[in-house]
């Protein structure tokens, strides 16, 4: 291997024995002379430093745990190792497994409407299959659907786009992930108000960006303070992500507060906004929804994300979209072209029918919203009767983010100490057989999230179980 010339990128050359290898940085053309018996060196790897002209060799230790018992390197990407799995998915899966095992668990963890997809929408999907509309669509989505989305955004949200400024994806989650990947560079900062949807920080990490968490308070209805926002903006700030109506809090940003935020964003040329509006139609009067891109000067700075899963009870159809300046949206489309290509042709036909139901989803959506409001009112009243509980009444979505921290530090007989939201949720699952999501998953450990996308009868049974399980904690001494 003497006098070998390298002039590309870093490579690793096996040198035998106990997974030894030579790692060569090939950014600079260098000529190396290797000794004939490198396997005698007590190294896992060696790295040639081409950043200087001394030809220095740097020793790099590889973890033994990177190799299995057969000697195969099973290491994972540092990017993947930095990402945490979704706790909402994990808890939902755990609750489902218990139900399948015969345990009568009430599942209030998943954010999924309990309503069927409106019949006319489902029929459109069925007809698409019958008519053979089952082939690939354009990567960005069908022109028919993108035109319908543009019409909806103009009529309902006051934002004007053309079809080439819209990309339809396999769910709003994919739309957000692609947007973060498209605009963030390593070292950029992504500002995320807490409580946040569990995936926002992890999406930032996947883009090698740094999530910067901006805490909010239940006393402020979990709405961010513009002054605190401005205090954490730096030259590295690239994105602000927020959701209104909010998952997990149900909070809705009033237009006046959004205008204050917009004035701050306008001061920083690098700062963009992802406005997650997936719950926009699930809102309770007198609260109203305002699209951030509709505010003065914000069209050029905003990527608006929406979809069909929540408003139209189409979670399994997997369809969402992003709209924004063509430069950014085209980048999202480029990523999608290499990840999944276009979304389901059948789902897109159904989505066109959904947008044809009328303003804000018409009667089908208003019927769901009426039921959600009734459930919300029941939960707020029921939990408000428990001493020590703190509640911010949701103005939208179908979640109650409730402060149960008065239970922390108390000993539960046969269970142990309730230390945080995660142990409280384990306790309620164990003793009350109700599945909730710990607030720590959303960046606020004082609370737990209750999804009221379940029937009123189910919620009534869940409240009884939770109250019964909390009785021993209320009387237990702090330890």
XYZ file of N, CA, C and O in Angstrom, residues 88 199 390:
12
model
N -45.802 9.809 21.789
C -47.233 9.625 21.521
C -47.469 8.320 20.774
O -48.398 7.573 21.069
N -42.681 16.207 17.389
C -41.759 15.984 16.272
C -40.930 17.212 15.885
O -39.913 17.067 15.206
N -54.691 22.490 37.452
C -54.692 23.760 36.733
C -55.039 23.498 35.266
O -54.513 22.569 34.663
